[in-house]
Coordinates of C-alpha atoms in Angstrom, one line a residue:
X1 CA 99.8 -18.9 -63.7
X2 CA 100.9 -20.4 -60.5
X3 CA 99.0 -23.7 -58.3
X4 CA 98.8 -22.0 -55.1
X5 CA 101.3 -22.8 -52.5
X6 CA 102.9 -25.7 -54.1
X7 CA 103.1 -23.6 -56.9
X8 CA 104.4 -20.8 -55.8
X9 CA 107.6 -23.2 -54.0
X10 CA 108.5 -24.0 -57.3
X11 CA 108.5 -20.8 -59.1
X12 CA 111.1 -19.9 -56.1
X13 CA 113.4 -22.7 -57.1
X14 CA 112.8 -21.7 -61.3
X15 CA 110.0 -23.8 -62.6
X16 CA 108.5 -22.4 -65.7
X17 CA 104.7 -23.2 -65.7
X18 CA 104.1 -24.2 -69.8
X19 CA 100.8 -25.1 -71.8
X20 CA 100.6 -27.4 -73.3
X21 CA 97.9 -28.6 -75.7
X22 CA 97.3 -32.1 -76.8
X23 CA 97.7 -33.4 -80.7
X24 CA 96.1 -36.3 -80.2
X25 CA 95.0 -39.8 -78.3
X26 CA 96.4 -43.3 -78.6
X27 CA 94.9 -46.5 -76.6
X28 CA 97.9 -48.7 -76.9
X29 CA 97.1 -51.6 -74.3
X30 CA 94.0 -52.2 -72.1
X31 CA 95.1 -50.2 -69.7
X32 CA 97.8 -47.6 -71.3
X33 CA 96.3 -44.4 -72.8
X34 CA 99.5 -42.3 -74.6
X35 CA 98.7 -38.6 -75.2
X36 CA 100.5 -36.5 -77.6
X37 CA 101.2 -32.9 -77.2
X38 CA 102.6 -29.8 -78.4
X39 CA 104.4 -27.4 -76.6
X40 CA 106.5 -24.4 -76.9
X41 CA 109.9 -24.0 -75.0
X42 CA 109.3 -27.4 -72.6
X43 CA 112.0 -29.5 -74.8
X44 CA 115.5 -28.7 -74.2
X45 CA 117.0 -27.2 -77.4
X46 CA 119.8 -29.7 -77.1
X47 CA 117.8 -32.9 -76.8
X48 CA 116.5 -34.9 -73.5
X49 CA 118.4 -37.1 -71.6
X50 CA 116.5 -41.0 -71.1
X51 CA 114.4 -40.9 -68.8
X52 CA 113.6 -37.5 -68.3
X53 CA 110.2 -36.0 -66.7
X54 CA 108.0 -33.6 -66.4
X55 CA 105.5 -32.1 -63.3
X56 CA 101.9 -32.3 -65.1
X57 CA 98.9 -30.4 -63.5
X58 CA 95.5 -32.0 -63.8
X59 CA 91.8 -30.7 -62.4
X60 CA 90.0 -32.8 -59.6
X61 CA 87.6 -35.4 -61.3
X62 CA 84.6 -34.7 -59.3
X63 CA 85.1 -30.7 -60.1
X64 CA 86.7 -29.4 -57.2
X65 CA 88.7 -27.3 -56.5
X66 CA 91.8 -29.0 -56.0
X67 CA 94.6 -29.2 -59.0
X68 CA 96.8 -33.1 -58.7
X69 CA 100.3 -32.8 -59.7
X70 CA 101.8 -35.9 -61.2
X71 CA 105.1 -37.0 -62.6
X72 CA 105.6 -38.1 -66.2
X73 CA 108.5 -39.6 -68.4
X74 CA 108.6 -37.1 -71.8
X75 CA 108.8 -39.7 -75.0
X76 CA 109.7 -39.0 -78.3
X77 CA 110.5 -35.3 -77.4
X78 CA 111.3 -33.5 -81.0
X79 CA 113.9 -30.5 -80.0
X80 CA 112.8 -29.1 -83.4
X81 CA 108.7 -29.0 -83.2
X82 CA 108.1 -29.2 -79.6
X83 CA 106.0 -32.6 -80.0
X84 CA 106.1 -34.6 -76.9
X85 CA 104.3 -37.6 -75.4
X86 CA 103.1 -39.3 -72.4
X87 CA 101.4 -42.3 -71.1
X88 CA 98.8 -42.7 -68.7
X89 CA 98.0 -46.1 -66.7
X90 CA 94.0 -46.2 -66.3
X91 CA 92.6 -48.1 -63.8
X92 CA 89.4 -48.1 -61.7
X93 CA 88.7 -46.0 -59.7
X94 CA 90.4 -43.4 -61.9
X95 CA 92.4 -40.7 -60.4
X96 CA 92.7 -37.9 -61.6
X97 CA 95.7 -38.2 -64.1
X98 CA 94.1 -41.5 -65.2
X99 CA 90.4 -39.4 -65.5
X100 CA 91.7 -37.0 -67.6
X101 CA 93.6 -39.0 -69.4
X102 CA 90.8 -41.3 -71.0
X103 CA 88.6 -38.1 -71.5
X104 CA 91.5 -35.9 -73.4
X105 CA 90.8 -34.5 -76.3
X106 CA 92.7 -32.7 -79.1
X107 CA 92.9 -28.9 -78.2
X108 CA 92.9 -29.7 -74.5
X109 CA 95.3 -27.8 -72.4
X110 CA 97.4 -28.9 -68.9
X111 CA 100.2 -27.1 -67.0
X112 CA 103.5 -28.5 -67.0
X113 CA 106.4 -27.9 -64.9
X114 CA 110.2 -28.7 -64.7
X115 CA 112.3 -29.0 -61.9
X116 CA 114.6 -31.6 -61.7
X117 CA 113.7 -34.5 -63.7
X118 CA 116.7 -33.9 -66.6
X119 CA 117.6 -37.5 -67.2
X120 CA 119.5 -40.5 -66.3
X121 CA 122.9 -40.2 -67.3
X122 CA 125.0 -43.2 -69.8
X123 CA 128.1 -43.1 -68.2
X124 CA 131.4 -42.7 -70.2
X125 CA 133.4 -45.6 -69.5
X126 CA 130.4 -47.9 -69.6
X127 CA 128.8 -50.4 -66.6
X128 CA 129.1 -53.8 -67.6
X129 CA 125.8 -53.7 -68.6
X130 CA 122.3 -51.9 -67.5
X131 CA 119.8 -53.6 -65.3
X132 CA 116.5 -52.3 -65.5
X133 CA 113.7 -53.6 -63.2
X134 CA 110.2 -52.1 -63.2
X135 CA 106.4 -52.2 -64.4
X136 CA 104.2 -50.6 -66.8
X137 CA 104.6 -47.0 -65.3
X138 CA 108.7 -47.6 -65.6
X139 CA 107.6 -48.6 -69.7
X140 CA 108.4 -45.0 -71.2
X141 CA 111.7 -44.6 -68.9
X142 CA 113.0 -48.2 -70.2
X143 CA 111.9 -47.2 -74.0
X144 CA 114.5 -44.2 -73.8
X145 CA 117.1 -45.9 -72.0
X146 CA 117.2 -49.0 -74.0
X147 CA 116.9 -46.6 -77.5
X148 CA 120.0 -44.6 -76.2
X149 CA 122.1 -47.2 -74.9
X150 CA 125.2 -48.2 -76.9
X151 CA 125.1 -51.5 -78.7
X152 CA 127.8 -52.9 -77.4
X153 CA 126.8 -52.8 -73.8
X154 CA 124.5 -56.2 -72.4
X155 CA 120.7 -55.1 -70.9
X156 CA 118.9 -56.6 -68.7
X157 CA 115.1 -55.6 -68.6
X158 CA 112.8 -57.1 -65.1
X159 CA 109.3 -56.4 -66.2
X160 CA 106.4 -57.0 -63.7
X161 CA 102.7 -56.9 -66.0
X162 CA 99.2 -57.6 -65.0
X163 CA 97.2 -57.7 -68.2
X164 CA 98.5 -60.1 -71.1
X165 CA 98.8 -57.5 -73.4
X166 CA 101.3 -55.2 -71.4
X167 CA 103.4 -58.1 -73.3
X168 CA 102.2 -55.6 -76.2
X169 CA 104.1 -52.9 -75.6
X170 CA 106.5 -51.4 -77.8
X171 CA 110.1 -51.9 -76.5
X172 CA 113.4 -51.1 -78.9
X173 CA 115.5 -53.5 -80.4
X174 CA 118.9 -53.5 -78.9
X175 CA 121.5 -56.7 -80.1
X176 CA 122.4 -57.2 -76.2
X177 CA 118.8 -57.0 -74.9
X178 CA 117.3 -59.9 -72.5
X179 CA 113.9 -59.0 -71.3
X180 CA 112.4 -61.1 -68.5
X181 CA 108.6 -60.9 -67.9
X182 CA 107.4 -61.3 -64.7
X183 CA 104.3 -62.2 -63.3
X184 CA 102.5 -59.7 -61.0
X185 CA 102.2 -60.5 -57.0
X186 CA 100.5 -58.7 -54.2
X187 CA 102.5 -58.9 -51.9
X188 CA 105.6 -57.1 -53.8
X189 CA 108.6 -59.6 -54.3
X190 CA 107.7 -60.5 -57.9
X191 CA 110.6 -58.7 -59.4
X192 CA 113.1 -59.4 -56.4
X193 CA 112.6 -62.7 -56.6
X194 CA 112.8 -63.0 -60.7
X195 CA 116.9 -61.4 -60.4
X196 CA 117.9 -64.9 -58.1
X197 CA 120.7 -65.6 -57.4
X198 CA 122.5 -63.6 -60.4
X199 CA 125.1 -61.1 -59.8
X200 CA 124.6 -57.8 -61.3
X201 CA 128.4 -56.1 -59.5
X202 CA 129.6 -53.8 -62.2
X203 CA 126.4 -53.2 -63.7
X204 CA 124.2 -49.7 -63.3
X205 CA 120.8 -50.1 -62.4
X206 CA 117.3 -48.2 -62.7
X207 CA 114.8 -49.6 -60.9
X208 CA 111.2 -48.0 -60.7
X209 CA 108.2 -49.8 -59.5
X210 CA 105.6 -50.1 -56.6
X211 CA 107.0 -48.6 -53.5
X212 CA 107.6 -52.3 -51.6
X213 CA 108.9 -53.9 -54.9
X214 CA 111.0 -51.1 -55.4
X215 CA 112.4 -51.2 -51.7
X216 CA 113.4 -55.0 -52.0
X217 CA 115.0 -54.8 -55.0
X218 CA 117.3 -51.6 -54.1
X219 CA 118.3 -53.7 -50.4
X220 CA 118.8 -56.6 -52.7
X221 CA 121.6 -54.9 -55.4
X222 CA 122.9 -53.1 -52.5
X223 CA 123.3 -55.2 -50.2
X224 CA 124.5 -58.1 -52.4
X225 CA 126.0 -56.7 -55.5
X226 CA 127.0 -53.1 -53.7
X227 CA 125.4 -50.5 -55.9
X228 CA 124.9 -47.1 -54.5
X229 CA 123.8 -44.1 -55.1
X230 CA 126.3 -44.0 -57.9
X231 CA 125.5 -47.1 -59.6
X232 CA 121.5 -47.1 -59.6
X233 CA 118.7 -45.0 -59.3
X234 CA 115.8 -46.6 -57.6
X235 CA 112.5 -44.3 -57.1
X236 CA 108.8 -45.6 -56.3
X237 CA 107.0 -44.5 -58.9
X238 CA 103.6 -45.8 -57.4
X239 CA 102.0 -46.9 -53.8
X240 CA 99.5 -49.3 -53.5
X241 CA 96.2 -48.4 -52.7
X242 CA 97.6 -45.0 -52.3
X243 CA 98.1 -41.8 -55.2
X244 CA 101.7 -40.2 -55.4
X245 CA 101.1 -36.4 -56.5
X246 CA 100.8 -32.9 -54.5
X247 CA 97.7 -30.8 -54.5
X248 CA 96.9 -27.1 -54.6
X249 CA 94.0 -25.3 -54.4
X250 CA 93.0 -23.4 -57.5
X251 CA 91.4 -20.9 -55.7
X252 CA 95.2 -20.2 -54.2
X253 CA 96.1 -19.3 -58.1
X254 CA 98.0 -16.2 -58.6
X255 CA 99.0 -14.1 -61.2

């Protein structure tokens, strides 16, 4: 089954549409809803790199006939089983990831797609350490980077939260681990402004937050401690006031 145009573009570049059915429901914070899933062939037979992700179709909320696209971190994928999860921010109003997030049931069945999306590599000889500056949508990438990471290498984790009990969430022990949390702001230089003065040269960094936050913090390490496109991965993985997604028109689906 295809989505249409958008679809159909990445059947033509070799993405597999697979259902997927969910297993269950988990609230885990006011305002994080993880779904578990099963799936058949979506999970690399040799494992998943941290931070890999997944293209998830979901139906319009009001009924239409538009289908959203959204991108997703995979956590805990079993190889073995095909078990997979994701986690879903919900906020009002809901779009339509978040919608059918908070109304998922067990048996329920989405479209996923992969193309691209295989991982964040830990390099062999290792950064002086890994810097990782994000949110609660970056929570499931930092999880499986922090759980993979060897234990000999220093992490820093920049964590922006709005709701007291994003402090809730589960995040791996590691003996080298220093997690900073960091007040939300409006106006984007929460996180840029919690890395001062410190110098990060040597280190790899992922950074993946709101759009502006995201965009200071990537001038900032480039500019002043000169990663590149070698040394860090930055990605917006939100816009404020704005959805991140494609749409297709199910009345475009093919055979």
């Amino acid at each position: 089954m295809g989505k249409g145009f958008q679809g159909a573009l990445m059947r033509a570049f070799g993405a597999k549409d697979h259902i997927v059915t969910v297993t269950g429901v988990e609230q885990v914070t006011s305002s994080v809803v993880k779904v578990n899933f099963s799936s058949d062939g979506l999970i690399y037979e040799a494992g998943e790199k941290p931070t890999a992700w997944v293209r998830a179709w979901f139906p319009d909320p009001q009924a239409g006939s538009k289908l959203h696209q959204r991108g997703y971190t995979l956590m805990d994928p079993d190889p073995a089983t095909g078990a997979f999860s994701m986690c879903f921010l919900t906020h009002e109003p809901a779009g339509p990831a978040s919608y059918w997030a908070m109304n998922a049931e067990a048996g329920d069945e989405i479209v996923v797609q992969r193309l691209g999306g295989d991982g964040w590599d830990l390099d062999d000889p290792q950064p002086a350490g890994y810097l990782l500056v994000g949110d609660v949508a970056s929570w499931p990438a930092f999880v499986s980077v922090i759980a993979e990471a060897p234990r000999e290498i220093p992490i820093k984790l920049y964590f922006e939260y709005t709701h007291d009990d994003d402090k809730d969430l589960f995040i791996p022990e590691h003996p080298l681990l220093d997690v900073t949390w960091v007040p939300g702001s409006d106006d984007g230089r929460a996180l840029v402004d919690a890395l001062g003065t410190e110098s990060f040269q040597g280190w790899k960094s992922y950074v993946a937050a709101e759009s502006t936050a995201t965009r200071l913090v990537r001038s900032r390490l480039t500019l002043e401690d000169g990663h590149n496109k070698g040394t860090m991965h930055a990605q917006a993985y939100w816009i404020r006031g704005r959805a991140m997604g494609k749409e297709a028109e199910t009345s475009d689906i093919v055979e």
